Coordinates of C-alpha atoms in Angstrom, one line a residue:
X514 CA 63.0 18.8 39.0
X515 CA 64.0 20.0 35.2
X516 CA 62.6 21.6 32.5
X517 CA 62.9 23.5 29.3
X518 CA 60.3 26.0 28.2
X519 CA 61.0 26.9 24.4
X520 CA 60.4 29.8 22.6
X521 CA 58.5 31.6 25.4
X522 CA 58.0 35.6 24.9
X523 CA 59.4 37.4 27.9
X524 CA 59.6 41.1 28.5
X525 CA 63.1 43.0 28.2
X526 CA 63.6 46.6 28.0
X527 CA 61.4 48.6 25.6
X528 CA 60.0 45.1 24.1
X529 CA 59.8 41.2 24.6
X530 CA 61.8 38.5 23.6
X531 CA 61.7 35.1 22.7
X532 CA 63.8 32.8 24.4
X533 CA 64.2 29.5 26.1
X534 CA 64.2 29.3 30.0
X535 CA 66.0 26.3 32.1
X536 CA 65.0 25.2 35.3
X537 CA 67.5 22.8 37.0
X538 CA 66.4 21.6 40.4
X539 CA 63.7 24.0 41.1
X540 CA 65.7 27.3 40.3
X541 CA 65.7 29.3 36.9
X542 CA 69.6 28.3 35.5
X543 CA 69.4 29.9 32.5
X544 CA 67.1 32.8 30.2
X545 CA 68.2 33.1 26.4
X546 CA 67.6 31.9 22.8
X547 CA 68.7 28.2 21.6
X548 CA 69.4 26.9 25.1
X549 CA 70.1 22.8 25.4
X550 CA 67.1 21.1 26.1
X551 CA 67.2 20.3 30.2
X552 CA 64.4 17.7 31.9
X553 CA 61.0 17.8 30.1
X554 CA 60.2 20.5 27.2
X555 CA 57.1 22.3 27.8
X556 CA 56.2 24.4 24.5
X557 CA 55.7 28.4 25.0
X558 CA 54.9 29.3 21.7
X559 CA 52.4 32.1 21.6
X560 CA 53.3 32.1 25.6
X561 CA 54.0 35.1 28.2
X562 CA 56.1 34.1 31.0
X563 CA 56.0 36.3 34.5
X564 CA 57.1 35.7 37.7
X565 CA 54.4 34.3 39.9
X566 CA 52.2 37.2 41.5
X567 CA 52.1 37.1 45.4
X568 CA 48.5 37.8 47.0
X569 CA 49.9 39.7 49.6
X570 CA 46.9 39.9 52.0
X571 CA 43.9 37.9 52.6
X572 CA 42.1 36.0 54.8
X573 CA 41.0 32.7 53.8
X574 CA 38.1 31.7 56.1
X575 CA 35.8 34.9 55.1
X576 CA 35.2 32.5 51.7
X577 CA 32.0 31.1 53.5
X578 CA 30.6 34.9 53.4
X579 CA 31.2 36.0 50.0
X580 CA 28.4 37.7 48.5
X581 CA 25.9 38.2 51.6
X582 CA 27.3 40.8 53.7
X583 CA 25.4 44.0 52.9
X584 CA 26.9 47.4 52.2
X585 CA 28.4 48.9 55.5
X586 CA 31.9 50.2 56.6
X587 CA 34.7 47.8 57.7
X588 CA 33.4 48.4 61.5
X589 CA 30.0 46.8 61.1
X590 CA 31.2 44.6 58.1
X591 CA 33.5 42.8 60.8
X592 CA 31.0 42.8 63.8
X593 CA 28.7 40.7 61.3
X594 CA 31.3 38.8 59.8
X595 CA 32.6 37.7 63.6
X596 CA 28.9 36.9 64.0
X597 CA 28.8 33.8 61.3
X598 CA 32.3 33.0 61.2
X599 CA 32.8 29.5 60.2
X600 CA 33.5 27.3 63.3
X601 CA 34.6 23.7 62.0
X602 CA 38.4 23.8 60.7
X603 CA 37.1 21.6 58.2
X604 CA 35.6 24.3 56.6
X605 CA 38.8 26.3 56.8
X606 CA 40.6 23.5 55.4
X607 CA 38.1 24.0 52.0
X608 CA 38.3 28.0 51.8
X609 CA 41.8 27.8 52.2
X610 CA 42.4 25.2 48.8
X611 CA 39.3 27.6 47.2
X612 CA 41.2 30.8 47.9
X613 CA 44.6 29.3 46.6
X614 CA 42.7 27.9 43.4
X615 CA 41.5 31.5 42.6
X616 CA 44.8 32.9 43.3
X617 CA 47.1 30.4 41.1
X618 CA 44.3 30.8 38.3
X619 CA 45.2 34.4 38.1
X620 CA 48.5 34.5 38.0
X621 CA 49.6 33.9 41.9
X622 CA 52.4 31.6 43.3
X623 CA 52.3 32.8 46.9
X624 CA 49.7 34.1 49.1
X625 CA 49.4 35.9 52.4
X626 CA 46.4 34.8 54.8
X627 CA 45.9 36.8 57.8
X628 CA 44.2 33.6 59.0
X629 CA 41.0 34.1 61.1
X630 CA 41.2 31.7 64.0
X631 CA 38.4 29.4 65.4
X632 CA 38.4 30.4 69.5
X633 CA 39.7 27.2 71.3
X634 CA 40.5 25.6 68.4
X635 CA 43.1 27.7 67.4
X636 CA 46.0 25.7 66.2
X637 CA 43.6 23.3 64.4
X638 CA 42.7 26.2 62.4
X639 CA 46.2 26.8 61.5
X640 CA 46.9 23.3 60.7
X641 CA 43.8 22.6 58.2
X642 CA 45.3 25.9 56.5
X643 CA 48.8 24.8 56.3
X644 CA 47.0 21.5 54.9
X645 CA 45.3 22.9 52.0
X646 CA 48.6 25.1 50.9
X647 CA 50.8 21.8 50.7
X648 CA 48.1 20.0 49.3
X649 CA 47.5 22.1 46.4
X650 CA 51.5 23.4 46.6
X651 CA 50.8 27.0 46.5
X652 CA 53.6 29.3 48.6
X653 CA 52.0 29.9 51.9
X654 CA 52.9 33.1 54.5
X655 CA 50.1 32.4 57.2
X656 CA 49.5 35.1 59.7
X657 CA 47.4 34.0 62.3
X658 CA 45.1 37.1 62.8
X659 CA 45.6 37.8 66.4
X660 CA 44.3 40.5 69.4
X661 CA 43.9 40.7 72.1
X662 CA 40.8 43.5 72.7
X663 CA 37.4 42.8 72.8
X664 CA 35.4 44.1 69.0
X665 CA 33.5 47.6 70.6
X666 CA 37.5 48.3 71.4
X667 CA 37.5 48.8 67.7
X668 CA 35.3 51.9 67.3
X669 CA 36.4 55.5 68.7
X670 CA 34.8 56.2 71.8
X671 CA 34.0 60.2 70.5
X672 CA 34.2 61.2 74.2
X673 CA 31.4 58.6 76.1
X674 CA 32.9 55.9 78.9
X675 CA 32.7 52.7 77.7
X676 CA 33.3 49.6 78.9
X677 CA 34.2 46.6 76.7
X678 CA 34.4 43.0 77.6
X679 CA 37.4 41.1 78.1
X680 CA 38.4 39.6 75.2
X681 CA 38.6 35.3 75.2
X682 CA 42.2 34.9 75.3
X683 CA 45.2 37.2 76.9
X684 CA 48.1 38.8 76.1
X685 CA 50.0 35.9 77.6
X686 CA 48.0 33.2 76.0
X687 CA 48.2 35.0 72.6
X688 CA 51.7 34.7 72.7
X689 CA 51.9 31.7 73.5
X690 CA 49.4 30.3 70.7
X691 CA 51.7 32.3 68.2
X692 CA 55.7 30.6 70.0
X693 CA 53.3 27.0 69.4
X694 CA 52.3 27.6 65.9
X695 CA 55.9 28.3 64.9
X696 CA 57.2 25.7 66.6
X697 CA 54.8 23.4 64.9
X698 CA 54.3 24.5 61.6
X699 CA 56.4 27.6 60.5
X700 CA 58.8 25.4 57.8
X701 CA 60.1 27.7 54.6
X702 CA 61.6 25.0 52.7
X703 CA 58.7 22.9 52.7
X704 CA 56.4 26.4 51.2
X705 CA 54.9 27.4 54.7
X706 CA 55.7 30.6 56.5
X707 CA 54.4 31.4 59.5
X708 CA 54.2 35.6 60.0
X709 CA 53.1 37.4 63.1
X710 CA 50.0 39.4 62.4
X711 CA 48.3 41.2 65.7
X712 CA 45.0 42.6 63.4
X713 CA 45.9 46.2 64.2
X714 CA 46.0 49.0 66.4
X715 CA 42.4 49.1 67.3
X716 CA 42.3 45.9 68.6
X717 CA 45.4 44.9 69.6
X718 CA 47.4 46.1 73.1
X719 CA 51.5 47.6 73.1
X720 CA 52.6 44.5 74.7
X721 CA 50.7 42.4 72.2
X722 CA 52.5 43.8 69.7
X723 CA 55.7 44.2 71.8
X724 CA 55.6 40.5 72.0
X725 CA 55.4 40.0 68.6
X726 CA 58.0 42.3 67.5
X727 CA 60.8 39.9 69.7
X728 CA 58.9 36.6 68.1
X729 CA 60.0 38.1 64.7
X730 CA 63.3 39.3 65.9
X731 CA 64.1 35.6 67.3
X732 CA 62.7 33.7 64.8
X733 CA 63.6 36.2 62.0
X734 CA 59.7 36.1 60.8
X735 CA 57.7 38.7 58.9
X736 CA 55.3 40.9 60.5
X737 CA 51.6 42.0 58.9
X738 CA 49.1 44.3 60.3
X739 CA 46.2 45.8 59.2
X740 CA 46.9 49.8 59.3
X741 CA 44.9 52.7 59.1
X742 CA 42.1 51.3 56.9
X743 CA 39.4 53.4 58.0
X744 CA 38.7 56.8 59.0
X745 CA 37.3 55.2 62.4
X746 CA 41.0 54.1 62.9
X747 CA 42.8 57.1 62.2
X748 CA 40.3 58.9 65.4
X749 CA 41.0 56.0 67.4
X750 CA 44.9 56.2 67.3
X751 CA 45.0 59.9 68.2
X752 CA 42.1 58.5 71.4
X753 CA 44.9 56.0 72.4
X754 CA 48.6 57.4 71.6
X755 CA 47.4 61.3 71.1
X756 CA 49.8 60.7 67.8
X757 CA 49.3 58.8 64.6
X758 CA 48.9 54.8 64.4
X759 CA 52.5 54.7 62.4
X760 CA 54.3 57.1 65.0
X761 CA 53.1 55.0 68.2
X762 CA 54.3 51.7 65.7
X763 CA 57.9 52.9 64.8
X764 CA 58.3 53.5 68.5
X765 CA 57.3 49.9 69.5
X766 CA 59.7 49.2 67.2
X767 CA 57.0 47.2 64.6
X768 CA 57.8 48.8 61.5
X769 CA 61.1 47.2 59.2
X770 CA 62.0 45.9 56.2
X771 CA 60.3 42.9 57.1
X772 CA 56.8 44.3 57.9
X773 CA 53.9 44.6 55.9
X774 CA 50.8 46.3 56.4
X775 CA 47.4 46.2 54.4
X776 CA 45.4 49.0 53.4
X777 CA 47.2 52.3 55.1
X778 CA 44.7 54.4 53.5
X779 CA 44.5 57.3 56.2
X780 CA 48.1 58.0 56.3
X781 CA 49.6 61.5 56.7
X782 CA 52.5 62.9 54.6
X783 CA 54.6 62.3 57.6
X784 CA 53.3 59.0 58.4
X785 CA 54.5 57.5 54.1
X786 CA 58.1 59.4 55.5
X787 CA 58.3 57.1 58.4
X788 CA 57.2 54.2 56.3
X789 CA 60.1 55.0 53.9
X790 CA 62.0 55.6 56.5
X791 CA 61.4 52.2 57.6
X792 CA 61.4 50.3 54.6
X793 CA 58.1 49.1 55.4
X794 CA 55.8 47.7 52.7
X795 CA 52.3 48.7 52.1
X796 CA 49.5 46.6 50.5
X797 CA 47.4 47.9 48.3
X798 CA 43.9 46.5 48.8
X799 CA 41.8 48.4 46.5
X800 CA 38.7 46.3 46.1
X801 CA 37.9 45.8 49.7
X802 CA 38.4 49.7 50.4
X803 CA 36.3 50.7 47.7
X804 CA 33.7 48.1 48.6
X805 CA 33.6 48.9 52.1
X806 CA 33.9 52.8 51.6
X807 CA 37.4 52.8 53.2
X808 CA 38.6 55.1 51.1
X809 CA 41.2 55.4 48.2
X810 CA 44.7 54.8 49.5
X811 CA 47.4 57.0 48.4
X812 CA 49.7 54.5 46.2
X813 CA 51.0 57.1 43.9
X814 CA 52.4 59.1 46.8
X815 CA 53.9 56.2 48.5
X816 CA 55.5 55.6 45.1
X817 CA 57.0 58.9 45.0
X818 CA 58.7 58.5 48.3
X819 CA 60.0 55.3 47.7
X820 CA 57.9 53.3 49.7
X821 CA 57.5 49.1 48.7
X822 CA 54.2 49.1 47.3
X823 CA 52.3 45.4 47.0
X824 CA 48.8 43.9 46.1
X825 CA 46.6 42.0 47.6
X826 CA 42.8 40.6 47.0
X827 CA 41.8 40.9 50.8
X828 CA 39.2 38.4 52.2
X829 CA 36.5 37.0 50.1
X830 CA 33.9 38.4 52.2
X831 CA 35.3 42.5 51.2
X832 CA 36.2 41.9 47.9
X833 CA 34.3 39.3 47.1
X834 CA 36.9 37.5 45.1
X835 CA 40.2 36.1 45.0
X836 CA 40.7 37.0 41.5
X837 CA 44.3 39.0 41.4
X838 CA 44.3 40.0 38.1
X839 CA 41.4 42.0 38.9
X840 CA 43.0 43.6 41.9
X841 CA 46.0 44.5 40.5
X842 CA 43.8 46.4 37.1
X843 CA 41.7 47.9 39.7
X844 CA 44.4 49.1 41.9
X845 CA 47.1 50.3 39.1
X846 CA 44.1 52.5 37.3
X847 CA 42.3 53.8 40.0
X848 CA 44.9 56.6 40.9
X849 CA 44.5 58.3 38.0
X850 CA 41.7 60.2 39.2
X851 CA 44.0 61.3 42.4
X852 CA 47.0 62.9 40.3
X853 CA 46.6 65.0 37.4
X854 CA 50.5 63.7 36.6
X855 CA 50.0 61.4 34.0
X856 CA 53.9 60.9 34.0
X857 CA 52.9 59.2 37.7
X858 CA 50.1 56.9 37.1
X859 CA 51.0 53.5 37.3
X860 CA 52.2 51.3 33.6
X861 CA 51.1 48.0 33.0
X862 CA 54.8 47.0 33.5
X863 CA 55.3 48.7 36.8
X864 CA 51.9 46.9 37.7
X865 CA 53.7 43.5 37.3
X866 CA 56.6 44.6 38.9
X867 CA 54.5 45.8 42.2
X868 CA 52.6 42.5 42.4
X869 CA 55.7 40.2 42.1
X870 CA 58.4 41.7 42.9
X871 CA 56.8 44.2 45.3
X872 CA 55.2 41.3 46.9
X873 CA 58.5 39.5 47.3
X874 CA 59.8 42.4 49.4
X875 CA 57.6 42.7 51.5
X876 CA 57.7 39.1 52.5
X877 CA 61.7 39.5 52.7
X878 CA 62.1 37.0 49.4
X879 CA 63.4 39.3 46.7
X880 CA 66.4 37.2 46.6
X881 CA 64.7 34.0 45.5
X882 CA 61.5 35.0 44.0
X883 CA 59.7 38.2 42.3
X884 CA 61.4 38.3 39.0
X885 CA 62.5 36.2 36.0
X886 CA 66.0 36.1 37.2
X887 CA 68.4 33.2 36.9
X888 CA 69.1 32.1 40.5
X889 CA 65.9 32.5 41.6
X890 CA 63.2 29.8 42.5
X891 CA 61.3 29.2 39.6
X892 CA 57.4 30.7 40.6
X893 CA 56.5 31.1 37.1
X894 CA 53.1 31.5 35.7
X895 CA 52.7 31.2 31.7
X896 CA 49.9 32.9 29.7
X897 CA 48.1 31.9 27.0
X898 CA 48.3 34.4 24.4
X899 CA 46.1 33.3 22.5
X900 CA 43.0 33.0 24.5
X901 CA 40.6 35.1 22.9
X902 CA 40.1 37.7 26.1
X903 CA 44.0 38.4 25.0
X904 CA 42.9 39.1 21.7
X905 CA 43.7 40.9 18.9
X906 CA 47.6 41.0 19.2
X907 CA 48.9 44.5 20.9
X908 CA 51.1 44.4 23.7
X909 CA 50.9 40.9 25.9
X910 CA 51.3 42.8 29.3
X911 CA 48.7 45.9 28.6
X912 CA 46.1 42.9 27.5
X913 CA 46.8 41.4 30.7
X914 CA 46.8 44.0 33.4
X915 CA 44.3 46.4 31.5
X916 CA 41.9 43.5 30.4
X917 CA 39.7 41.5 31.6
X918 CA 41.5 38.2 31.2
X919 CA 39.2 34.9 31.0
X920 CA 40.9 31.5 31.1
X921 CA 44.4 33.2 30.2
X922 CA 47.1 31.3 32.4
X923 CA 48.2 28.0 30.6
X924 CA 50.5 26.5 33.5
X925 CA 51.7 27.7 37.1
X926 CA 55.3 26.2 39.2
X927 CA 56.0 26.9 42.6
X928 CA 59.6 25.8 43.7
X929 CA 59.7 24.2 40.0
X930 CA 56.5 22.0 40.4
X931 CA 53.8 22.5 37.9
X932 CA 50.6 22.6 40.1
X933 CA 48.4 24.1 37.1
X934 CA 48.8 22.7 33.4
X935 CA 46.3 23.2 30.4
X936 CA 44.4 25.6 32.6
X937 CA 43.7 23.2 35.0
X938 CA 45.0 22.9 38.8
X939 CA 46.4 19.3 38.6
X940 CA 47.3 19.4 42.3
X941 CA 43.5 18.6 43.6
X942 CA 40.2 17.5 42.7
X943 CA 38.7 20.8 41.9
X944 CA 35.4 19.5 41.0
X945 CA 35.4 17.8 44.3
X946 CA 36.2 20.8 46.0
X947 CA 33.1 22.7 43.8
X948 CA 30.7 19.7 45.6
X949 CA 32.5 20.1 48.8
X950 CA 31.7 24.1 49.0
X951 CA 28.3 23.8 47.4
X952 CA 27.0 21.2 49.6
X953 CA 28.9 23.0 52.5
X954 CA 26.8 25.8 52.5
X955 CA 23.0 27.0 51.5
X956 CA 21.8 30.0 49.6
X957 CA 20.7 32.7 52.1
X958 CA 20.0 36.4 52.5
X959 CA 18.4 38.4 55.1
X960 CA 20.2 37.2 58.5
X961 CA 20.5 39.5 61.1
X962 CA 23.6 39.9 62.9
X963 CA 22.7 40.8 67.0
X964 CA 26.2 42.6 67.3
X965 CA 25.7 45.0 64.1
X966 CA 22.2 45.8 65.9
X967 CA 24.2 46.9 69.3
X968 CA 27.0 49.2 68.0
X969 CA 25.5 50.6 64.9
X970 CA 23.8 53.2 66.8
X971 CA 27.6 54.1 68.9
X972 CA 28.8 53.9 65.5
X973 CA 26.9 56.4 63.3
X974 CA 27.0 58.8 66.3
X975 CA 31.0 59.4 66.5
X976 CA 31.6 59.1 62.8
X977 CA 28.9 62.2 62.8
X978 CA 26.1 60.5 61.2
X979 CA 22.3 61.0 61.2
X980 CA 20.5 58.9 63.9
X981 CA 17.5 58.5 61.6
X982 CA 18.8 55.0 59.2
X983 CA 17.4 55.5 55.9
X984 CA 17.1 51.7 55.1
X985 CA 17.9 48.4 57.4
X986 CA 21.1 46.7 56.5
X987 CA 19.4 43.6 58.8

């Protein structure tokens, strides 16, 4: 597959250019002015080219709750989420092509879904995932979202005895589901990755992740994790290890240059040295965090110690978007209120550069994608600069990651295919999709979810909170 995009603006040091780029068989061959016409011309003219943006965490099937879930901290959030989780894969097969839709209409080639599984019908809930990606030809990394500990595990015990119900499949099983799904699906050169994701710490045992740490090894496959993205999390790792959640996972040996972990907003000085140390990626989910009171994640320090910073959009039920242009404003401005440095809050340009090439890292693909690079796949997203949220003429990049762009990307390619042109994703029927997710679902509020009802009460109690609720979140 070949083409020729003419006269397209591209950024170069202190400025843009205007050049022509050639793609010869699905790679980028060649970046400068007056190049010979290759395969089809596509017109850039009053066009920004950037390499594709990767939506480095997110979880697909939480589509189905966006909007309802009431304001509470990521430990009831997810006890009410678990409650009305969707149970047909059908339905994950549709919030997988609507998450991917949102992502490549704002600027994103590749996305990572810690994918929330259907219990017994586990590997069908991969599959109607892995589906959707090829349909629509987005990049896929799916983590199946595995553990292996029963919810309640999940929330400090602040000194009482416990008990918590075994959870539906075990260690053993687990690992087993995970060998199966990357023996069936795990396939990079058809655009679907399969990563090893154990949820985290407070749900997940040492030998769960043990077992996933010699998966990756074997198979050379990325690992994810949630880390550290509550202050209920950081108690509970010094309940279980008596040391910090990044200490007890550098010496299972999880952390590497090919692990990435979302949120790590509860991280000590020591803990960003071991992830440096590492070469671990963090990302940056600052939506979710801020809609779920998690907290403000320290992005500029990780910076400054030269820890791989990405971004992601997070589920659809935490965020409640897939929009990644939104993230990545949200998450590149709000530090400036953490550091009076000016010289240290992040540019519009290092903002691009964390959601592509950031993203590419942590995934272990900075030598085929992230960058407008020749030799490198061509995941390229075009803007149009002259959609009027771009407008009036200033610089393309500040309108785009300081904005509030509207309607701004003109085409998308993954691996050289164009999968949006004119705006329009010409992969699938979008409108059917729109019918398929209306008619899917019904408008609704006040639910009550039985499980936020039992441990809200355990909850508020060892996170110091009054026992007298001021309003019902049922």
């Amino acid at each position: 597959m070949s083409f020729t995009i003419q006269n397209v603006l591209v950024a170069v040091d202190k400025g843009y250019a205007t050049v022509d780029v050639q793609i010869v068989d699905n790679y980028i061959q060649a970046i400068a002015p007056n190049l010979d016409v290759v395969g089809t011309v596509v017109d850039g003219q009053n066009k920004l080219l950037l390499p594709g943006f990767i939506n480095a965490h997110t979880h697909s099937p939480e589509m189905w709750q966006r909007g309802i879930i009431p304001p509470v901290p990521l430990e009831l959030w997810i006890a009410e989420l678990y409650d009305f989780a969707p149970l047909e894969p059908d339905l994950v097969y549709l919030s997988a092509l609507g998450t991917a839709v949102e992502t490549l209409l704002s600027g994103g080639t590749s996305v990572v879904d810690h994918l929330v599984l259907i219990p017994g019908k586990e590997i069908e809930t991969i599959a109607s995932a892995v589906r959707a990606y090829q349909e629509i030809g987005i990049r896929a990394f799916i983590g199946p979202l595995i553990q292996d500990e029963s919810l309640t595990a999940g929330i400090p015990d602040g000194g009482a005895q416990r008990e918590h119900k075994t959870y539906v499949r075990s260690t053993e099983a687990t690992l087993a589901l995970m060998q199966e799904a990357v023996d069936k699906f795990h396939n990079p050169s058809e655009g679907v990755n399969i990563l090893v994701a154990p949820t985290g710490i407070q749900l997940c045992s040492d030998a769960l992740f043990e077992g996933c740490r010699e998966l990756s090894d074997r198979y050379n496959l990325c690992r994810h994790a949630h880390l550290l993205e509550t202050k209920a999390q950081e108690k509970l790792a010094q309940e279980k290890y008596g040391c910090s959640a990044v200490e007890h996972l550098k010496q299972l040996g999880y952390l590497s240059d090919r692990t990435s972990l979302a949120h790590c907003v509860w991280l000590s000085d020591n803990d960003i040295a071991i992830l440096a140390e590492t070469h671990s990626t963090v990302v940056h989910n600052p939506l979710s965090n801020l809609r779920l009171g998690s907290g403000i994640a320290p992005i500029l320090k990780y910076r400054q110690a030269g820890v791989n910073v990405s971004f992601g959009c997070d589920g659809a039920a935490s965020n409640d978007s897939q929009d990644l242009l939104e993230a990545i404003k949200i998450g590149s401005i709000l530090h400036n209120i953490t550091d009076m440095d000016y010289h240290h809050w992040i540019t519009p340009r290092e903002s691009v550069e964390i959601a592509s090439l950031g993203g590419a890292k942590g995934l272990n693909v900075a030598d085929e994608l992230g960058s407008l690079t020749e030799g490198k796949k061509a995941d390229l997203v075009l803007y149009d600069l002259t959609s009027l949220s771009l407008l009036p003429r200033t610089d393309p990049i500040g309108l785009l990651i300081l904005g509030r762009p509207t309607q701004a990307v003109d085409s998308v390619w993954v691996n050289g295919k164009r999968v949006v042109a004119d705006g329009k994703v010409t992969t699938i029927d979008v409108d059917a999709l729109r019918k398929n997710l209306f008619e899917r679902s019904e408008w609704s509020t006040n639910r009550q979810s039985a499980t936020v009802s039992q441990i809200e009460a355990h909850y508020r109690g060892v996170m110091g909170l009054p026992e007298q609720l001021s309003k019902s979140y049922s």
